[in-house]
PDB file of C-alpha atoms and ligand atoms in Angstrom:
ATOM      1  CA  SER A   1      18.163  -2.836  -9.583  1.00 50.00           C
ATOM      2  CA  MET A   2      16.883   0.362  -8.018  1.00 60.00           C
ATOM      3  CA  ASN A   3      14.619   1.258 -10.899  1.00 93.00           C
ATOM      4  CA  MET A   4      13.005  -2.063 -11.806  1.00 97.00           C
ATOM      5  CA  LEU A   5      11.058  -4.261  -9.380  1.00 97.00           C
ATOM      6  CA  HIS A   6      10.738  -7.982 -10.224  1.00 97.00           C
ATOM      7  CA  CYS A   7       7.093  -8.746  -9.425  1.00 98.00           C
ATOM      8  CA  GLY A   8       6.644 -12.390 -10.393  1.00 96.00           C
ATOM      9  CA  ARG A   9       5.793 -12.462 -14.102  1.00 96.00           C
ATOM     10  CA  HIS A  10       5.921  -8.650 -14.368  1.00 97.00           C
ATOM     11  CA  TRP A  11       8.791  -6.167 -14.221  1.00 98.00           C
ATOM     12  CA  LEU A  12       7.660  -2.843 -12.730  1.00 98.00           C
ATOM     13  CA  ASP A  13       9.552   0.284 -13.800  1.00 98.00           C
ATOM     14  CA  ILE A  14       9.726   2.521 -10.740  1.00 98.00           C
ATOM     15  CA  SER A  15      12.171   5.000 -12.244  1.00 97.00           C
ATOM     16  CA  PHE A  16       9.133   7.310 -12.114  1.00 98.00           C
ATOM     17  CA  PRO A  17       6.119   7.437  -9.761  1.00 98.00           C
ATOM     18  CA  ARG A  18       3.542   4.637 -10.254  1.00 98.00           C
ATOM     19  CA  VAL A  19      -0.056   4.428  -9.081  1.00 99.00           C
ATOM     20  CA  MET A  20      -1.557   1.479  -7.205  1.00 98.00           C
ATOM     21  CA  GLY A  21      -5.365   1.277  -7.504  1.00 98.00           C
ATOM     22  CA  VAL A  22      -7.359   0.141  -4.458  1.00 98.00           C
ATOM     23  CA  LEU A  23      -9.796  -2.681  -5.215  1.00 97.00           C
ATOM     24  CA  ASN A  24     -12.285  -3.326  -2.440  1.00 88.00           C
ATOM     25  CA  VAL A  25     -13.431  -6.896  -1.970  1.00 90.00           C
ATOM     26  CA  THR A  26     -15.688  -6.160   1.003  1.00 68.00           C
ATOM     27  CA  PRO A  27     -17.224  -9.215   2.697  1.00 64.00           C
ATOM     28  CA  ASP A  28     -20.885  -8.243   2.230  1.00 55.00           C
ATOM     29  CA  SER A  29     -20.469  -8.202  -1.540  1.00 49.00           C
ATOM     30  CA  PHE A  30     -19.406 -11.838  -1.373  1.00 51.00           C
ATOM     31  CA  SER A  31     -22.502 -13.381   0.167  1.00 51.00           C
ATOM     32  CA  ASP A  32     -22.955 -16.771  -1.502  1.00 57.00           C
ATOM     33  CA  GLY A  33     -25.506 -15.715  -4.102  1.00 58.00           C
ATOM     34  CA  GLY A  34     -23.729 -12.527  -5.082  1.00 62.00           C
ATOM     35  CA  ARG A  35     -20.244 -14.014  -5.412  1.00 68.00           C
ATOM     36  CA  HIS A  36     -19.986 -14.160  -9.216  1.00 76.00           C
ATOM     37  CA  ILE A  37     -21.627 -10.791  -9.720  1.00 77.00           C
ATOM     38  CA  ALA A  38     -19.330  -9.279  -7.119  1.00 88.00           C
ATOM     39  CA  VAL A  39     -16.239 -10.835  -8.743  1.00 93.00           C
ATOM     40  CA  ASP A  40     -17.311  -9.504 -12.152  1.00 94.00           C
ATOM     41  CA  ASP A  41     -17.934  -6.071 -10.657  1.00 93.00           C
ATOM     42  CA  ALA A  42     -14.496  -6.116  -9.051  1.00 95.00           C
ATOM     43  CA  LEU A  43     -12.846  -7.110 -12.339  1.00 97.00           C
ATOM     44  CA  ARG A  44     -14.674  -4.347 -14.211  1.00 97.00           C
ATOM     45  CA  HIS A  45     -13.523  -1.833 -11.590  1.00 97.00           C
ATOM     46  CA  ALA A  46      -9.953  -3.116 -11.914  1.00 98.00           C
ATOM     47  CA  GLU A  47     -10.157  -2.895 -15.713  1.00 98.00           C
ATOM     48  CA  ARG A  48     -11.162   0.748 -15.421  1.00 98.00           C
ATOM     49  CA  MET A  49      -8.295   1.531 -13.022  1.00 98.00           C
ATOM     50  CA  LEU A  50      -5.818  -0.166 -15.362  1.00 98.00           C
ATOM     51  CA  ALA A  51      -7.221   1.847 -18.300  1.00 98.00           C
ATOM     52  CA  GLU A  52      -6.758   5.014 -16.203  1.00 98.00           C
ATOM     53  CA  GLY A  53      -3.079   4.168 -15.734  1.00 98.00           C
ATOM     54  CA  ALA A  54      -2.829   2.025 -12.603  1.00 99.00           C
ATOM     55  CA  ALA A  55       0.406   0.017 -12.660  1.00 98.00           C
ATOM     56  CA  ILE A  56      -0.751  -2.211  -9.793  1.00 98.00           C
ATOM     57  CA  ILE A  57      -4.104  -3.357  -8.402  1.00 98.00           C
ATOM     58  CA  ASP A  58      -4.157  -3.708  -4.591  1.00 98.00           C
ATOM     59  CA  VAL A  59      -6.541  -6.322  -3.163  1.00 98.00           C
ATOM     60  CA  GLY A  60      -7.117  -7.067   0.517  1.00 95.00           C
ATOM     61  CA  GLY A  61      -9.342  -9.555   2.328  1.00 93.00           C
ATOM     62  CA  GLU A  62      -8.991  -7.923   5.746  1.00 93.00           C
ATOM     63  CA  SER A  63     -10.220  -4.423   6.463  1.00 92.00           C
ATOM     64  CA  THR A  64      -7.507  -2.634   8.463  1.00 94.00           C
ATOM     65  CA  ARG A  65      -9.351   0.629   8.923  1.00 92.00           C
ATOM     66  CA  PRO A  66      -9.622   1.864  12.522  1.00 92.00           C
ATOM     67  CA  GLY A  67     -11.986  -0.299  14.543  1.00 92.00           C
ATOM     68  CA  ALA A  68     -11.948  -3.176  12.044  1.00 91.00           C
ATOM     69  CA  SER A  69     -12.124  -6.635  13.586  1.00 89.00           C
ATOM     70  CA  PRO A  70      -9.670  -9.422  12.720  1.00 91.00           C
ATOM     71  CA  VAL A  71     -10.509 -12.064  10.093  1.00 94.00           C
ATOM     72  CA  SER A  72      -9.209 -15.620   9.700  1.00 96.00           C
ATOM     73  CA  PRO A  73      -6.728 -16.449   6.913  1.00 97.00           C
ATOM     74  CA  GLN A  74      -9.408 -18.656   5.337  1.00 96.00           C
ATOM     75  CA  GLN A  75     -11.909 -15.787   5.319  1.00 94.00           C
ATOM     76  CA  GLU A  76      -9.254 -13.578   3.700  1.00 95.00           C
ATOM     77  CA  LEU A  77      -8.570 -16.184   1.034  1.00 96.00           C
ATOM     78  CA  ASP A  78     -12.266 -16.768   0.319  1.00 94.00           C
ATOM     79  CA  ARG A  79     -12.556 -13.068  -0.470  1.00 94.00           C
ATOM     80  CA  VAL A  80      -9.391 -12.453  -2.491  1.00 96.00           C
ATOM     81  CA  ALA A  81      -8.692 -15.734  -4.313  1.00 97.00           C
ATOM     82  CA  PRO A  82     -11.497 -15.546  -6.913  1.00 96.00           C
ATOM     83  CA  VAL A  83     -10.638 -11.910  -7.666  1.00 97.00           C
ATOM     84  CA  ILE A  84      -6.897 -12.548  -7.938  1.00 98.00           C
ATOM     85  CA  GLU A  85      -7.557 -15.431 -10.343  1.00 97.00           C
ATOM     86  CA  GLY A  86      -9.646 -13.135 -12.543  1.00 97.00           C
ATOM     87  CA  LEU A  87      -7.144 -10.267 -12.350  1.00 98.00           C
ATOM     88  CA  VAL A  88      -4.284 -12.563 -13.370  1.00 98.00           C
ATOM     89  CA  ARG A  89      -6.004 -14.703 -16.013  1.00 98.00           C
ATOM     90  CA  GLU A  90      -8.345 -12.153 -17.621  1.00 98.00           C
ATOM     91  CA  LEU A  91      -6.511  -8.844 -17.150  1.00 98.00           C
ATOM     92  CA  ASP A  92      -2.883 -10.013 -16.757  1.00 98.00           C
ATOM     93  CA  ALA A  93      -2.706  -7.410 -14.000  1.00 98.00           C
ATOM     94  CA  LEU A  94       0.142  -6.849 -11.546  1.00 98.00           C
ATOM     95  CA  VAL A  95      -1.646  -7.683  -8.309  1.00 98.00           C
ATOM     96  CA  SER A  96      -0.549  -6.530  -4.848  1.00 98.00           C
ATOM     97  CA  VAL A  97      -2.175  -8.402  -1.960  1.00 98.00           C
ATOM     98  CA  ASP A  98      -2.782  -6.721   1.417  1.00 97.00           C
ATOM     99  CA  THR A  99      -2.217  -9.476   3.962  1.00 98.00           C
ATOM    100  CA  SER A 100      -0.327 -10.241   7.196  1.00 98.00           C
ATOM    101  CA  ALA A 101      -1.119 -13.981   7.133  1.00 98.00           C
ATOM    102  CA  PRO A 102       1.629 -16.388   6.008  1.00 98.00           C
ATOM    103  CA  GLU A 103      -0.933 -18.880   4.683  1.00 98.00           C
ATOM    104  CA  VAL A 104      -2.475 -16.173   2.501  1.00 98.00           C
ATOM    105  CA  MET A 105       0.966 -15.049   1.254  1.00 98.00           C
ATOM    106  CA  LYS A 106       1.772 -18.584   0.153  1.00 98.00           C
ATOM    107  CA  GLU A 107      -1.579 -19.169  -1.593  1.00 98.00           C
ATOM    108  CA  VAL A 108      -1.801 -15.819  -3.408  1.00 98.00           C
ATOM    109  CA  THR A 109       1.782 -16.215  -4.667  1.00 98.00           C
ATOM    110  CA  ALA A 110       0.737 -19.508  -6.254  1.00 98.00           C
ATOM    111  CA  LEU A 111      -2.294 -17.730  -7.783  1.00 98.00           C
ATOM    112  CA  GLY A 112       0.026 -15.263  -9.544  1.00 98.00           C
ATOM    113  CA  ALA A 113       0.142 -12.248  -7.216  1.00 98.00           C
ATOM    114  CA  GLY A 114       3.047  -9.910  -8.041  1.00 98.00           C
ATOM    115  CA  MET A 115       3.566  -8.099  -4.711  1.00 98.00           C
ATOM    116  CA  LEU A 116       2.837  -8.559  -1.015  1.00 98.00           C
ATOM    117  CA  ASN A 117       1.645  -5.615   1.049  1.00 98.00           C
ATOM    118  CA  ASP A 118       1.787  -6.196   4.815  1.00 98.00           C
ATOM    119  CA  VAL A 119       0.515  -3.373   7.045  1.00 98.00           C
ATOM    120  CA  ARG A 120       2.035  -5.337   9.996  1.00 98.00           C
ATOM    121  CA  ALA A 121       5.491  -5.418   8.366  1.00 98.00           C
ATOM    122  CA  LEU A 122       5.889  -9.232   8.590  1.00 98.00           C
ATOM    123  CA  ARG A 123       5.649  -9.316  12.394  1.00 98.00           C
ATOM    124  CA  ARG A 124       3.158 -12.233  12.477  1.00 98.00           C
ATOM    125  CA  GLU A 125       4.496 -15.717  13.231  1.00 98.00           C
ATOM    126  CA  GLY A 126       5.771 -17.243   9.989  1.00 98.00           C
ATOM    127  CA  ALA A 127       5.244 -14.121   7.885  1.00 98.00           C
ATOM    128  CA  LEU A 128       8.948 -13.366   7.353  1.00 98.00           C
ATOM    129  CA  GLN A 129       9.551 -16.917   6.114  1.00 98.00           C
ATOM    130  CA  ALA A 130       6.469 -16.925   3.872  1.00 98.00           C
ATOM    131  CA  ALA A 131       7.406 -13.556   2.356  1.00 98.00           C
ATOM    132  CA  ALA A 132      11.017 -14.655   1.839  1.00 98.00           C
ATOM    133  CA  ARG A 133       9.849 -17.867   0.113  1.00 98.00           C
ATOM    134  CA  SER A 134       7.390 -15.995  -2.135  1.00 98.00           C
ATOM    135  CA  GLY A 135      10.260 -14.337  -4.042  1.00 98.00           C
ATOM    136  CA  LEU A 136       7.971 -11.285  -4.436  1.00 98.00           C
ATOM    137  CA  PRO A 137       8.576  -7.643  -3.510  1.00 98.00           C
ATOM    138  CA  VAL A 138       7.088  -6.855  -0.105  1.00 98.00           C
ATOM    139  CA  CYS A 139       5.809  -3.540   1.220  1.00 98.00           C
ATOM    140  CA  VAL A 140       6.527  -3.179   4.950  1.00 98.00           C
ATOM    141  CA  MET A 141       4.526  -0.473   6.676  1.00 98.00           C
ATOM    142  CA  HIS A 142       4.721   1.311  10.029  1.00 98.00           C
ATOM    143  CA  MET A 143       1.749   0.734  12.312  1.00 98.00           C
ATOM    144  CA  ILE A 144       1.470   0.968  16.101  1.00 95.00           C
ATOM    145  CA  GLY A 145      -1.110  -1.344  17.721  1.00 93.00           C
ATOM    146  CA  GLU A 146      -3.899  -3.078  15.823  1.00 94.00           C
ATOM    147  CA  PRO A 147      -6.796  -1.616  13.816  1.00 93.00           C
ATOM    148  CA  GLY A 148      -9.013  -2.144  16.844  1.00 93.00           C
ATOM    149  CA  ASP A 149      -6.990   0.185  19.106  1.00 94.00           C
ATOM    150  CA  MET A 150      -4.382   1.990  16.985  1.00 93.00           C
ATOM    151  CA  GLN A 151      -6.297   5.277  16.984  1.00 91.00           C
ATOM    152  CA  ASP A 152      -6.935   5.385  20.745  1.00 94.00           C
ATOM    153  CA  ALA A 153      -4.848   8.474  21.629  1.00 92.00           C
ATOM    154  CA  PRO A 154      -1.728   7.507  19.626  1.00 95.00           C
ATOM    155  CA  HIS A 155       1.390   8.660  21.504  1.00 95.00           C
ATOM    156  CA  TYR A 156       5.151   8.576  20.808  1.00 96.00           C
ATOM    157  CA  ASP A 157       8.089   9.270  23.118  1.00 97.00           C
ATOM    158  CA  GLN A 158      10.038  10.653  20.180  1.00 97.00           C
ATOM    159  CA  GLU A 159       9.300  12.601  17.006  1.00 98.00           C
ATOM    160  CA  ILE A 160       7.022  10.621  14.676  1.00 98.00           C
ATOM    161  CA  GLU A 161       9.510  10.587  11.803  1.00 98.00           C
ATOM    162  CA  SER A 162      12.216   9.161  14.081  1.00 98.00           C
ATOM    163  CA  ALA A 163       9.873   6.472  15.408  1.00 98.00           C
ATOM    164  CA  VAL A 164       8.886   5.452  11.860  1.00 98.00           C
ATOM    165  CA  GLU A 165      12.492   5.499  10.641  1.00 98.00           C
ATOM    166  CA  GLN A 166      13.668   3.382  13.582  1.00 98.00           C
ATOM    167  CA  PHE A 167      10.812   0.898  13.086  1.00 98.00           C
ATOM    168  CA  LEU A 168      11.516   0.495   9.363  1.00 98.00           C
ATOM    169  CA  ALA A 169      15.269   0.113   9.983  1.00 98.00           C
ATOM    170  CA  ASP A 170      14.438  -2.676  12.463  1.00 98.00           C
ATOM    171  CA  ARG A 171      12.122  -4.427   9.986  1.00 98.00           C
ATOM    172  CA  ILE A 172      14.714  -4.201   7.191  1.00 98.00           C
ATOM    173  CA  GLY A 173      17.177  -5.890   9.566  1.00 98.00           C
ATOM    174  CA  ALA A 174      14.679  -8.606  10.439  1.00 98.00           C
ATOM    175  CA  CYS A 175      13.957  -9.242   6.752  1.00 98.00           C
ATOM    176  CA  GLU A 176      17.645  -9.517   5.849  1.00 98.00           C
ATOM    177  CA  ALA A 177      18.198 -11.896   8.795  1.00 98.00           C
ATOM    178  CA  ALA A 178      15.401 -14.085   7.356  1.00 98.00           C
ATOM    179  CA  GLY A 179      17.015 -14.150   3.916  1.00 97.00           C
ATOM    180  CA  LEU A 180      14.639 -11.569   2.401  1.00 98.00           C
ATOM    181  CA  HIS A 181      17.018  -9.255   0.524  1.00 98.00           C
ATOM    182  CA  ARG A 182      16.509  -5.546   1.108  1.00 98.00           C
ATOM    183  CA  GLU A 183      16.213  -4.952  -2.691  1.00 97.00           C
ATOM    184  CA  ARG A 184      12.817  -6.691  -2.493  1.00 98.00           C
ATOM    185  CA  LEU A 185      11.513  -4.258   0.132  1.00 98.00           C
ATOM    186  CA  ILE A 186       9.207  -1.268  -0.291  1.00 98.00           C
ATOM    187  CA  LEU A 187       8.888   1.095   2.695  1.00 98.00           C
ATOM    188  CA  ASP A 188       5.679   2.761   3.856  1.00 98.00           C
ATOM    189  CA  PRO A 189       5.239   5.262   6.736  1.00 98.00           C
ATOM    190  CA  GLY A 190       1.667   4.026   7.271  1.00 98.00           C
ATOM    191  CA  PHE A 191      -0.480   7.169   7.173  1.00 98.00           C
ATOM    192  CA  GLY A 192      -3.480   6.759   9.433  1.00 97.00           C
ATOM    193  CA  PHE A 193      -2.183   3.707  11.295  1.00 97.00           C
ATOM    194  CA  GLY A 194      -1.704   4.719  14.930  1.00 96.00           C
ATOM    195  CA  LYS A 195      -1.173   8.404  14.236  1.00 98.00           C
ATOM    196  CA  THR A 196      -2.982  11.673  14.956  1.00 98.00           C
ATOM    197  CA  VAL A 197      -3.638  14.111  12.120  1.00 98.00           C
ATOM    198  CA  GLU A 198      -0.655  16.163  13.301  1.00 98.00           C
ATOM    199  CA  HIS A 199       1.524  13.030  13.233  1.00 98.00           C
ATOM    200  CA  ASN A 200       0.387  12.326   9.636  1.00 98.00           C
ATOM    201  CA  LEU A 201       0.985  15.906   8.446  1.00 98.00           C
ATOM    202  CA  ARG A 202       4.460  16.090  10.032  1.00 98.00           C
ATOM    203  CA  LEU A 203       5.294  12.605   8.695  1.00 98.00           C
ATOM    204  CA  LEU A 204       4.505  13.601   5.104  1.00 98.00           C
ATOM    205  CA  ASN A 205       6.335  16.908   5.418  1.00 98.00           C
ATOM    206  CA  ARG A 206       9.471  15.055   6.612  1.00 98.00           C
ATOM    207  CA  MET A 207       9.074  11.862   4.544  1.00 98.00           C
ATOM    208  CA  ASP A 208      12.228  12.609   2.577  1.00 97.00           C
ATOM    209  CA  THR A 209      14.230  11.334   5.576  1.00 97.00           C
ATOM    210  CA  LEU A 210      13.270   7.805   4.399  1.00 98.00           C
ATOM    211  CA  LYS A 211      15.454   8.354   1.332  1.00 97.00           C
ATOM    212  CA  ARG A 212      18.439   7.282   3.445  1.00 98.00           C
ATOM    213  CA  PHE A 213      17.304   3.636   3.035  1.00 98.00           C
ATOM    214  CA  GLU A 214      17.576   3.921  -0.767  1.00 98.00           C
ATOM    215  CA  LEU A 215      14.439   1.782  -1.162  1.00 98.00           C
ATOM    216  CA  PRO A 216      11.152   2.596  -2.948  1.00 98.00           C
ATOM    217  CA  ILE A 217       8.628   4.444  -0.785  1.00 98.00           C
ATOM    218  CA  LEU A 218       4.875   3.772  -0.925  1.00 98.00           C
ATOM    219  CA  ALA A 219       2.358   6.320   0.394  1.00 98.00           C
ATOM    220  CA  GLY A 220      -1.338   5.611   1.025  1.00 98.00           C
ATOM    221  CA  MET A 221      -3.358   8.686   2.015  1.00 98.00           C
ATOM    222  CA  SER A 222      -6.334   8.454  -0.369  1.00 98.00           C
ATOM    223  CA  ARG A 223      -9.642   9.516   1.238  1.00 97.00           C
ATOM    224  CA  LYS A 224      -8.156   9.127   4.740  1.00 97.00           C
ATOM    225  CA  SER A 225      -9.241  11.144   7.781  1.00 97.00           C
ATOM    226  CA  MET A 226      -6.143  13.380   7.650  1.00 98.00           C
ATOM    227  CA  ILE A 227      -7.882  14.970   4.637  1.00 98.00           C
ATOM    228  CA  GLY A 228     -11.301  14.948   6.282  1.00 98.00           C
ATOM    229  CA  LYS A 229     -10.076  16.605   9.477  1.00 98.00           C
ATOM    230  CA  VAL A 230      -8.138  19.392   7.713  1.00 98.00           C
ATOM    231  CA  LEU A 231     -10.720  20.170   5.006  1.00 98.00           C
ATOM    232  CA  GLU A 232     -13.839  19.054   6.927  1.00 98.00           C
ATOM    233  CA  ARG A 233     -14.919  16.985   3.942  1.00 98.00           C
ATOM    234  CA  PRO A 234     -16.790  13.654   3.918  1.00 97.00           C
ATOM    235  CA  VAL A 235     -14.992  10.649   2.430  1.00 97.00           C
ATOM    236  CA  GLU A 236     -16.622  11.060  -1.011  1.00 97.00           C
ATOM    237  CA  GLU A 237     -15.335  14.672  -1.313  1.00 98.00           C
ATOM    238  CA  ARG A 238     -11.628  14.133  -0.577  1.00 98.00           C
ATOM    239  CA  LEU A 239     -10.207  13.890  -4.122  1.00 98.00           C
ATOM    240  CA  SER A 240      -8.710  17.401  -4.282  1.00 98.00           C
ATOM    241  CA  GLY A 241      -7.116  17.008  -0.869  1.00 98.00           C
ATOM    242  CA  GLY A 242      -5.822  13.604  -1.898  1.00 98.00           C
ATOM    243  CA  LEU A 243      -4.228  14.999  -5.065  1.00 99.00           C
ATOM    244  CA  ALA A 244      -2.435  17.669  -3.008  1.00 99.00           C
ATOM    245  CA  LEU A 245      -1.067  14.913  -0.734  1.00 98.00           C
ATOM    246  CA  ALA A 246      -0.062  12.710  -3.688  1.00 99.00           C
ATOM    247  CA  THR A 247       1.779  15.663  -5.239  1.00 99.00           C
ATOM    248  CA  LEU A 248       3.649  16.339  -1.990  1.00 98.00           C
ATOM    249  CA  ALA A 249       4.436  12.638  -1.548  1.00 98.00           C
ATOM    250  CA  VAL A 250       6.044  12.493  -5.013  1.00 98.00           C
ATOM    251  CA  GLU A 251       7.987  15.674  -4.275  1.00 98.00           C
ATOM    252  CA  ARG A 252       9.187  14.084  -0.993  1.00 98.00           C
ATOM    253  CA  GLY A 253      10.345  10.898  -2.768  1.00 98.00           C
ATOM    254  CA  ALA A 254       7.400   8.457  -2.994  1.00 98.00           C
ATOM    255  CA  ARG A 255       7.461   6.178  -6.055  1.00 98.00           C
ATOM    256  CA  LEU A 256       4.257   4.242  -5.333  1.00 98.00           C
ATOM    257  CA  LEU A 257       0.901   5.886  -4.540  1.00 99.00           C
ATOM    258  CA  ARG A 258      -1.974   3.746  -3.195  1.00 98.00           C
ATOM    259  CA  VAL A 259      -5.186   5.517  -4.226  1.00 98.00           C
ATOM    260  CA  HIS A 260      -8.883   5.086  -5.090  1.00 98.00           C
ATOM    261  CA  ASP A 261      -8.988   7.774  -7.812  1.00 98.00           C
ATOM    262  CA  VAL A 262      -6.431   6.462 -10.312  1.00 98.00           C
ATOM    263  CA  GLY A 263      -6.816   8.743 -13.367  1.00 99.00           C
ATOM    264  CA  PRO A 264      -6.524  12.057 -11.529  1.00 99.00           C
ATOM    265  CA  THR A 265      -3.628  10.780  -9.416  1.00 99.00           C
ATOM    266  CA  VAL A 266      -1.715   9.533 -12.482  1.00 98.00           C
ATOM    267  CA  ASP A 267      -1.950  13.041 -13.957  1.00 98.00           C
ATOM    268  CA  ALA A 268      -0.938  14.762 -10.701  1.00 98.00           C
ATOM    269  CA  ALA A 269       2.024  12.391 -10.261  1.00 98.00           C
ATOM    270  CA  ASN A 270       3.174  12.720 -13.890  1.00 98.00           C
ATOM    271  CA  MET A 271       2.867  16.518 -13.748  1.00 98.00           C
ATOM    272  CA  THR A 272       4.875  16.644 -10.515  1.00 98.00           C
ATOM    273  CA  TRP A 273       7.491  14.313 -11.961  1.00 98.00           C
ATOM    274  CA  ALA A 274       7.893  16.437 -15.101  1.00 98.00           C
ATOM    275  CA  VAL A 275       8.691  19.456 -12.898  1.00 98.00           C
ATOM    276  CA  LEU A 276      11.143  17.525 -10.714  1.00 98.00           C
ATOM    277  CA  GLN A 277      12.853  16.193 -13.853  1.00 97.00           C
ATOM    278  CA  GLU A 278      12.623  19.618 -15.565  1.00 97.00           C
ATOM    279  CA  GLY A 279      11.370  17.951 -18.713  1.00 93.00           C
ATOM    280  CA  LEU A 280       9.919  14.887 -20.391  1.00 89.00           C
ATOM    281  CA  GLU A 281      12.590  12.269 -20.032  1.00 75.00           C
ATOM    282  CA  PRO A 282      13.115  10.173 -23.179  1.00 66.00           C
TER     283      PRO A 282
HETATM  284  N1  7PV B   1       0.962  -0.219   2.174  1.00 52.11           N
HETATM  285  C1  7PV B   1      -0.214   0.297   2.573  1.00 52.11           C
HETATM  286  N2  7PV B   1      -1.307  -0.491   2.593  1.00 52.11           N
HETATM  287  C2  7PV B   1      -2.469   0.070   3.011  1.00 52.11           C
HETATM  288  N3  7PV B   1      -3.701  -0.494   3.137  1.00 52.11           N
HETATM  289  C3  7PV B   1      -4.514   0.470   3.618  1.00 52.11           C
HETATM  290  S1  7PV B   1      -6.167   0.170   3.999  1.00 52.11           S
HETATM  291  C4  7PV B   1      -6.689   1.680   4.734  1.00 52.11           C
HETATM  292  C5  7PV B   1      -7.074   1.474   6.160  1.00 52.11           C
HETATM  293  C6  7PV B   1      -7.311   2.815   6.758  1.00 52.11           C
HETATM  294  C7  7PV B   1      -8.445   3.541   6.371  1.00 52.11           C
HETATM  295  C8  7PV B   1      -8.658   4.810   6.927  1.00 52.11           C
HETATM  296  C9  7PV B   1      -7.754   5.323   7.849  1.00 52.11           C
HETATM  297  S2  7PV B   1      -7.995   6.912   8.507  1.00 52.11           S
HETATM  298  N4  7PV B   1      -8.609   6.800   9.954  1.00 52.11           N
HETATM  299  O1  7PV B   1      -6.721   7.571   8.570  1.00 52.11           O
HETATM  300  O2  7PV B   1      -8.947   7.572   7.638  1.00 52.11           O
HETATM  301  C10 7PV B   1      -6.635   4.593   8.240  1.00 52.11           C
HETATM  302  C11 7PV B   1      -6.422   3.328   7.685  1.00 52.11           C
HETATM  303  N5  7PV B   1      -3.875   1.654   3.786  1.00 52.11           N
HETATM  304  C12 7PV B   1      -2.575   1.399   3.403  1.00 52.11           C
HETATM  305  C13 7PV B   1      -1.404   2.223   3.372  1.00 52.11           C
HETATM  306  O3  7PV B   1      -1.388   3.434   3.706  1.00 52.11           O
HETATM  307  N6  7PV B   1      -0.240   1.613   2.941  1.00 52.11           N
END
């Protein structure tokens, strides 16, 4: 139904805004010697985010920040598999996996992942089929180009919100044609993926147009350059800006917020929700 997402062995109530905590499993922390320490560190970080109110932990084996270089599915799996196993077995966490690779989707589903998060919106060969077979909810996100070139003078022949809306409508159609029911989809405008700062600001301001799809919306703006460029703050000083964006995203209809600073964002989202609901729902 609209308000509950079936995420493998978890049911996620999205009748109110939920926070997704970002867990970095960067390659350098997984050099052979450091693997176990790095996995333990990751699990402790996840435990803290869960204690701060994260409903989901988001793990990715491929960096998709601007300029990042591609990784093989095996490299992705080597990075995320040990962490997913720990998250599932030790913390019983609802785990979202950032991947575009069908092989990774299949393997992480077997490991107990609860959600797939594909910044390429299942456009890779075999991804639609793998996502459909997983039975999991899938976040499909708008991105133009690849991380290596997406920020090279991003340009659109139409308004950004129309381009994003058209792209997501097309992906919803492709998913349904592949037997992936639209109720399993989460939509994401993809802040920072092939967009200028002005594109990102306009996109957030007009994000309520995505409500027409009647599907949950995910927004990921935490510590991104749209904050840095407006406030002229380095990445470690972008929390206040990020909370302003999270508040606006909830007001514009987002139900999932992908962030690094879980506790503060949970409070900002809950405060915003209380105003929108004009009270503390039973
Ligand atoms: N669904 C979903 N998944 C995501 N995974 C990531 S990783 C962030 C990569 C990045 C870093 C920094 C900039 S920038 N140049 O704007 O600061 C852009 C992209 N993000 C998202 C997001 O939003 N949604």
